[in-house]
Structure formats: C-alpha cells, structure tokens
Short mmCIF file of C-alpha atoms in Angstrom, two decimals:
data_model
loop_
_atom_site.label_atom_id
_atom_site.label_comp_id
_atom_site.label_asym_id
_atom_site.label_seq_id
_atom_site.Cartn_x
_atom_site.Cartn_y
_atom_site.Cartn_z
CA MET P 1 -0.02 -0.06 0.08
CA PRO P 2 1.42 3.33 -0.92
CA ALA P 3 2.24 5.76 1.76
CA ALA P 4 0.98 9.48 1.76
CA ALA P 5 3.84 11.80 0.98
CA ALA P 6 5.27 12.79 4.29
CA GLY P 7 4.66 16.47 4.93
CA GLY P 8 3.36 17.10 1.79
CA GLY P 9 0.42 19.22 2.77
CA ARG P 10 -3.28 18.55 1.46
CA ALA P 11 -4.07 18.16 -2.08
CA ILE P 12 -7.69 18.57 -1.62
CA GLU P 13 -9.65 19.86 1.60
CA ILE P 14 -13.42 20.31 1.72
CA ARG P 15 -15.24 22.19 4.43
CA GLY P 16 -19.06 22.24 5.03
CA LEU P 17 -19.97 21.32 1.57
CA ARG P 18 -23.58 21.00 0.73
CA LYS P 19 -25.40 20.30 -2.70
CA SER P 20 -29.07 19.86 -3.54
CA PHE P 21 -30.94 18.86 -6.70
CA GLY P 22 -34.06 20.49 -6.04
CA ALA P 23 -35.72 19.28 -2.95
CA ASN P 24 -33.10 16.38 -2.70
CA GLU P 25 -30.23 17.29 -0.60
CA VAL P 26 -27.35 15.05 -1.92
CA LEU P 27 -24.70 16.31 0.24
CA ARG P 28 -25.30 17.43 3.71
CA GLY P 29 -22.31 19.17 5.12
CA ILE P 30 -19.09 17.32 4.03
CA ASP P 31 -15.82 17.68 5.74
CA PHE P 32 -13.11 15.92 4.04
CA HIS P 33 -9.42 15.83 2.97
CA VAL P 34 -6.85 14.20 0.90
CA GLU P 35 -3.28 14.68 1.54
CA ARG P 36 -0.81 14.99 -1.21
CA GLY P 37 0.60 11.35 -2.40
CA GLU P 38 -2.53 9.64 -0.76
CA VAL P 39 -4.93 7.32 -2.15
CA VAL P 40 -8.53 7.63 -0.70
CA CYS P 41 -11.28 5.42 -1.89
CA VAL P 42 -14.90 6.53 -1.32
CA ILE P 43 -17.38 3.62 -0.98
CA GLY P 44 -21.02 3.40 -0.31
CA PRO P 45 -24.49 2.76 -1.69
CA SER P 46 -25.98 4.19 -4.85
CA GLY P 47 -27.28 7.67 -4.09
CA SER P 48 -25.05 8.35 -1.34
CA GLY P 49 -23.52 11.54 -2.91
CA LYS P 50 -19.99 9.93 -3.66
CA SER P 51 -20.04 10.97 -7.64
CA THR P 52 -21.64 14.52 -6.63
CA LEU P 53 -18.69 14.91 -4.11
CA LEU P 54 -16.33 14.15 -6.84
CA ARG P 55 -18.00 16.40 -9.26
CA CYS P 56 -18.08 19.29 -6.82
CA VAL P 57 -14.01 19.13 -6.45
CA ASN P 58 -13.64 20.56 -9.98
CA LEU P 59 -16.90 22.52 -10.08
CA LEU P 60 -18.72 20.25 -12.66
CA GLU P 61 -21.24 20.67 -10.08
CA GLU P 62 -21.45 24.06 -8.12
CA PRO P 63 -21.75 23.54 -4.45
CA ASP P 64 -24.64 25.48 -2.57
CA ALA P 65 -22.53 26.17 0.59
CA GLY P 66 -18.84 25.19 1.85
CA THR P 67 -15.60 25.45 0.45
CA VAL P 68 -13.23 23.04 -1.92
CA ARG P 69 -9.58 23.67 -2.19
CA VAL P 70 -7.48 21.83 -4.39
CA ALA P 71 -3.44 22.25 -4.30
CA GLY P 72 -4.02 25.45 -2.28
CA ALA P 73 -6.36 27.17 -4.50
CA GLU P 74 -9.93 27.70 -3.32
CA VAL P 75 -12.07 26.45 -6.17
CA THR P 76 -15.39 27.75 -4.74
CA GLY P 77 -13.75 31.29 -4.27
CA PRO P 78 -15.41 34.26 -6.21
CA GLU P 79 -12.07 35.01 -8.06
CA VAL P 80 -11.01 31.66 -9.06
CA ASP P 81 -9.59 30.87 -12.42
CA ILE P 82 -11.55 27.39 -12.67
CA ASP P 83 -9.90 26.58 -16.11
CA ALA P 84 -6.51 27.02 -14.41
CA VAL P 85 -7.45 24.73 -11.41
CA ARG P 86 -9.06 22.17 -13.59
CA ARG P 87 -5.85 21.83 -15.53
CA ARG P 88 -4.27 20.41 -12.30
CA ILE P 89 -7.08 17.93 -11.84
CA GLY P 90 -7.42 14.86 -14.08
CA MET P 91 -10.76 13.05 -14.14
CA VAL P 92 -11.80 9.77 -15.28
CA PHE P 93 -15.51 9.01 -15.65
CA GLN P 94 -17.46 5.72 -15.72
CA SER P 95 -18.05 6.33 -19.62
CA PHE P 96 -15.10 6.70 -21.69
CA ASN P 97 -16.26 9.85 -23.44
CA LEU P 98 -13.72 9.43 -26.34
CA PHE P 99 -14.14 11.01 -29.83
CA PRO P 100 -15.21 8.23 -32.10
CA HIS P 101 -13.62 9.86 -35.27
CA LEU P 102 -10.13 10.27 -33.51
CA THR P 103 -7.41 7.47 -33.07
CA ALA P 104 -6.24 6.87 -29.50
CA LEU P 105 -3.31 9.14 -30.19
CA GLY P 106 -5.70 11.81 -31.41
CA ASN P 107 -7.79 11.61 -28.37
CA VAL P 108 -5.00 11.91 -26.07
CA ALA P 109 -3.27 14.80 -27.73
CA LEU P 110 -6.38 16.82 -28.51
CA ALA P 111 -6.88 18.50 -25.15
CA GLN P 112 -3.29 19.13 -24.84
CA ARG P 113 -3.43 21.01 -27.82
CA LYS P 114 -6.76 22.80 -27.32
CA VAL P 115 -6.10 23.74 -23.32
CA LEU P 116 -2.19 23.57 -23.01
CA ARG P 117 -1.74 25.05 -26.51
CA ARG P 118 1.00 22.44 -27.04
CA GLY P 119 1.99 22.13 -30.64
CA ARG P 120 1.27 18.85 -32.63
CA ALA P 121 4.65 17.28 -32.22
CA GLU P 122 4.92 17.77 -28.58
CA ALA P 123 1.42 16.74 -27.93
CA GLU P 124 1.80 13.55 -29.74
CA ARG P 125 4.96 12.81 -28.20
CA ILE P 126 3.33 13.13 -24.74
CA ALA P 127 0.22 11.14 -26.02
CA ARG P 128 2.57 8.26 -26.84
CA GLU P 129 4.36 8.41 -23.75
CA ASN P 130 1.19 8.23 -21.77
CA LEU P 131 -0.51 5.57 -23.94
CA ASP P 132 2.67 3.45 -23.23
CA ARG P 133 2.37 4.34 -19.58
CA VAL P 134 -1.13 2.51 -19.67
CA GLY P 135 -0.04 -0.37 -21.63
CA LEU P 136 -1.57 0.74 -25.10
CA ALA P 137 1.63 1.66 -27.05
CA ASP P 138 0.45 -0.84 -29.78
CA LYS P 139 -2.98 0.82 -30.03
CA VAL P 140 -2.12 4.32 -30.85
CA GLY P 141 -3.63 4.16 -34.58
CA ALA P 142 -6.73 2.37 -33.02
CA TYR P 143 -10.19 3.94 -33.20
CA PRO P 144 -12.35 3.55 -30.12
CA ALA P 145 -14.70 1.08 -31.94
CA GLN P 146 -11.64 -1.06 -32.43
CA LEU P 147 -10.97 -1.13 -28.73
CA SER P 148 -12.48 -3.21 -25.85
CA GLY P 149 -14.17 -1.14 -22.86
CA GLY P 150 -10.99 -1.58 -20.80
CA GLN P 151 -8.69 -0.23 -23.43
CA GLN P 152 -11.08 2.64 -24.12
CA GLN P 153 -10.96 3.58 -20.50
CA ARG P 154 -7.29 3.20 -20.46
CA VAL P 155 -7.20 5.65 -23.21
CA ALA P 156 -9.30 8.06 -21.02
CA MET P 157 -6.86 7.71 -18.19
CA ALA P 158 -3.83 8.32 -20.59
CA ARG P 159 -5.81 11.66 -21.82
CA ALA P 160 -6.11 12.73 -18.23
CA LEU P 161 -2.33 11.78 -17.43
CA ALA P 162 -1.09 13.57 -20.52
CA MET P 163 -2.21 16.87 -19.01
CA GLY P 164 0.25 16.53 -16.27
CA PRO P 165 -2.43 16.67 -13.22
CA GLU P 166 -1.38 17.08 -9.56
CA VAL P 167 -4.60 15.13 -8.37
CA MET P 168 -6.56 12.17 -10.28
CA LEU P 169 -10.27 11.74 -9.43
CA PHE P 170 -11.85 8.43 -10.60
CA ASP P 171 -15.58 7.96 -10.60
CA GLU P 172 -16.31 4.33 -10.91
CA PRO P 173 -13.92 3.65 -13.70
CA THR P 174 -14.71 0.10 -13.72
CA SER P 175 -18.36 -0.08 -13.44
CA ALA P 176 -19.03 0.04 -17.25
CA LEU P 177 -16.62 -2.71 -17.97
CA ASP P 178 -17.17 -6.54 -18.43
CA PRO P 179 -15.52 -8.22 -15.37
CA GLU P 180 -12.52 -9.75 -17.26
CA LEU P 181 -11.63 -6.21 -18.42
CA VAL P 182 -11.49 -4.92 -14.85
CA GLY P 183 -8.14 -6.05 -13.89
CA ASP P 184 -6.10 -4.14 -16.50
CA VAL P 185 -7.61 -0.82 -15.37
CA LEU P 186 -7.13 -1.43 -11.99
CA GLY P 187 -3.53 -2.40 -12.65
CA VAL P 188 -2.78 1.09 -14.01
CA MET P 189 -4.32 2.62 -10.98
CA ARG P 190 -1.97 0.44 -8.64
CA ALA P 191 1.03 1.61 -10.83
CA LEU P 192 -0.12 5.41 -10.25
CA ALA P 193 -0.56 4.89 -6.73
CA GLU P 194 2.96 3.40 -6.44
CA GLU P 195 4.28 6.42 -8.29
CA GLY P 196 2.93 8.49 -5.69
CA MET P 197 0.02 10.00 -7.54
CA THR P 198 -2.72 11.62 -5.41
CA MET P 199 -5.78 10.00 -6.13
CA LEU P 200 -9.58 10.19 -4.89
CA VAL P 201 -11.46 7.15 -6.13
CA VAL P 202 -15.17 6.29 -5.84
CA THR P 203 -15.37 2.44 -6.33
CA HIS P 204 -17.33 -0.47 -5.64
CA GLU P 205 -13.80 -2.56 -5.99
CA MET P 206 -13.31 -3.58 -2.41
CA GLY P 207 -10.16 -5.64 -3.01
CA PHE P 208 -8.69 -2.53 -4.76
CA ALA P 209 -9.67 -0.40 -1.79
CA ARG P 210 -8.28 -2.56 0.70
CA GLU P 211 -5.00 -3.26 -1.17
CA VAL P 212 -4.29 0.15 -2.74
CA ALA P 213 -5.89 3.00 -0.62
CA ASP P 214 -4.24 4.73 2.26
CA ARG P 215 -7.86 5.51 3.69
CA VAL P 216 -11.27 4.46 2.91
CA VAL P 217 -14.30 6.71 3.47
CA PHE P 218 -17.89 5.49 3.74
CA MET P 219 -20.70 7.86 2.62
CA ASP P 220 -24.47 7.34 3.13
CA GLY P 221 -27.15 9.47 2.97
CA GLY P 222 -25.22 12.45 1.87
CA VAL P 223 -22.76 12.29 4.89
CA VAL P 224 -19.48 10.92 5.67
CA VAL P 225 -20.28 7.97 8.38
CA GLU P 226 -16.84 7.10 9.10
CA GLU P 227 -13.26 6.88 7.56
CA GLY P 228 -10.02 5.17 8.63
CA PRO P 229 -7.03 2.93 7.25
CA ALA P 230 -8.11 0.98 4.34
CA ALA P 231 -7.54 -2.46 6.10
CA ARG P 232 -9.60 -1.80 9.13
CA MET P 233 -12.36 -0.01 7.13
CA ILE P 234 -12.82 -3.02 4.98
CA THR P 235 -12.42 -5.73 7.70
CA ASP P 236 -13.47 -4.24 10.80
CA PRO P 237 -15.53 -0.94 10.39
CA GLY P 238 -16.92 0.72 13.76
CA GLN P 239 -20.14 1.78 12.43
CA GLY P 240 -23.18 -0.62 11.77
CA ARG P 241 -24.20 1.24 8.68
CA THR P 242 -20.69 0.32 7.21
CA ARG P 243 -20.85 -3.11 8.16
CA ALA P 244 -24.27 -3.72 6.78
CA PHE P 245 -22.93 -2.19 3.49
CA LEU P 246 -19.85 -4.39 3.38
CA SER P 247 -21.76 -7.49 4.20
CA ARG P 248 -23.75 -6.98 1.19
CA VAL P 249 -21.01 -6.02 -1.18
CA LEU P 250 -18.65 -8.65 -0.10
CA ASP P 251 -21.23 -11.33 -0.20
CA PRO P 252 -20.54 -13.12 -3.58
CA ALA P 253 -24.25 -13.91 -4.00
CA ALA P 254 -25.50 -10.39 -3.15
CA THR P 255 -26.16 -7.56 -5.90
CA ARG P 256 -23.46 -4.96 -6.13
CA VAL P 257 -24.35 -2.03 -4.15
CA GLY P 258 -22.62 1.39 -5.09
CA ASP P 259 -22.93 1.03 -8.81
CA GLY P 260 -24.12 3.85 -10.88
CA GLU P 261 -24.46 7.48 -9.94
CA GLY P 262 -23.64 7.83 -6.27
#
C-alpha cells in the first residue's frame, strides 16, 4: 500500500460542503481531505453522494455551500480561475467519453493542444508516452470502436495523465466494464498509486480499496459516516451502517451495491 507523501500538505480540502438537486439534499455538510500523495477510496450505496462529491471538487457541479480547495487554490472562491484549477485535476468517468472519429493518439493529444496550447509534435509525443504508460503503445492508431471497453478506459486515463495533473479523480472507472476487463484498468491505477499520484477514487472494488488505498471513506445519505485506514475499514469498520453495506458488497451472492450514480 502506498504511503502518503510525508509532510506534503493537503491536495484536497473540503469544508461544510452542501449540494441539493431540487428538494433532494445530496451532500449534507461534508468535511473531507486528501493529503498529497495519498490514495483515498470513497465507498457507499448508490445515491449516497459519492459522485456528486467528486464532481464538486472540480466544479462540474457547483456547491450550494461550503468550500473546496485543490492544491491550495479555493475552487469555490469568487475570483477563482476554474480553468487553471481544472488543468491541475485529471478526471476519469464511468463512461469513456472518447471522440469516435479520432484515434487513441488523437484523443490523448487533442486536449493538450486545445487547453495547454502544445504544438502537434509535442502533444503527440506526450500522448505516446502516456499510452505506453497505460499499456497501449500498440494501439496508438486504433479508433475507439476497435478497442475493448477496458482499452477505451485506459485511453481516457492516458488523456487525463497527459495533462500533467497533480490530482486524479476516478468516478467508478470500472463500473461500465465486463468483469474480465476490470483487472487491466485497476492495474494501471495501482501503478499510479505506487508512483505517488494523489488519487480520490469512488469505487465498488473492495479488493482494490483494501490493497491500494491509504484511507477508505464510507458515505451514506449525503454524509461521511466514518473513515479510516483501508484495511480496518474493509475488515473491521466501527459503524453498523458500514458493516451492513460491506456485508452486502462482499457477499458473492449479493447484488453489487454502489454501482451507478452516487
């Protein structure tokens, strides 16, 4: 398991975060942080607010109250340059969101050219490096339709990494994949953790959380019910709600809980 960077400071700090959609209060005063170099997995049932929390970190959803700081910048501040902040945050979604008319190389190079204003040669060089990083050096010329779901997700990861983020956010990155394709994606995430990448991961993959995360956070009903070291949280949580959730998720005969929008 990776150790958080000693004395590295906080990469993400959230205080009093609230978010409602109409009458539905999805986040109810979240206090939360991720240290630099730390891997934090967020688990919990569908509808508990996990994905909304992640989307508030880079203002894909605008909070109703509270503050979010990323790498020292207050994302929720009135004077924030959100585009500049987002350039420091990589995000990988459940869906791959690749352009079907572009090759893997083109998909990874495009944002670099449009957002970072890199020249074509530099963007393609960095794209190749990051496709190699996720194990797809031999797929640079392939179009999304020619790739498996796991390969498409790894292209999406390479696209995020090519921007040079300080923090990576993952929103159920394996939930849309066939079971036999999950391992390759988790393998890339393990490698990133070993490199010291700061990662905030919403996941239902409890084995990954136990093995790779520094901390696990359990959310339910829009609040953080408990958090702690990954091994203890998965094997011996302190709260009954956490134990009940894990008993369902870890039971092979049970339906997965935590899939989908959280």
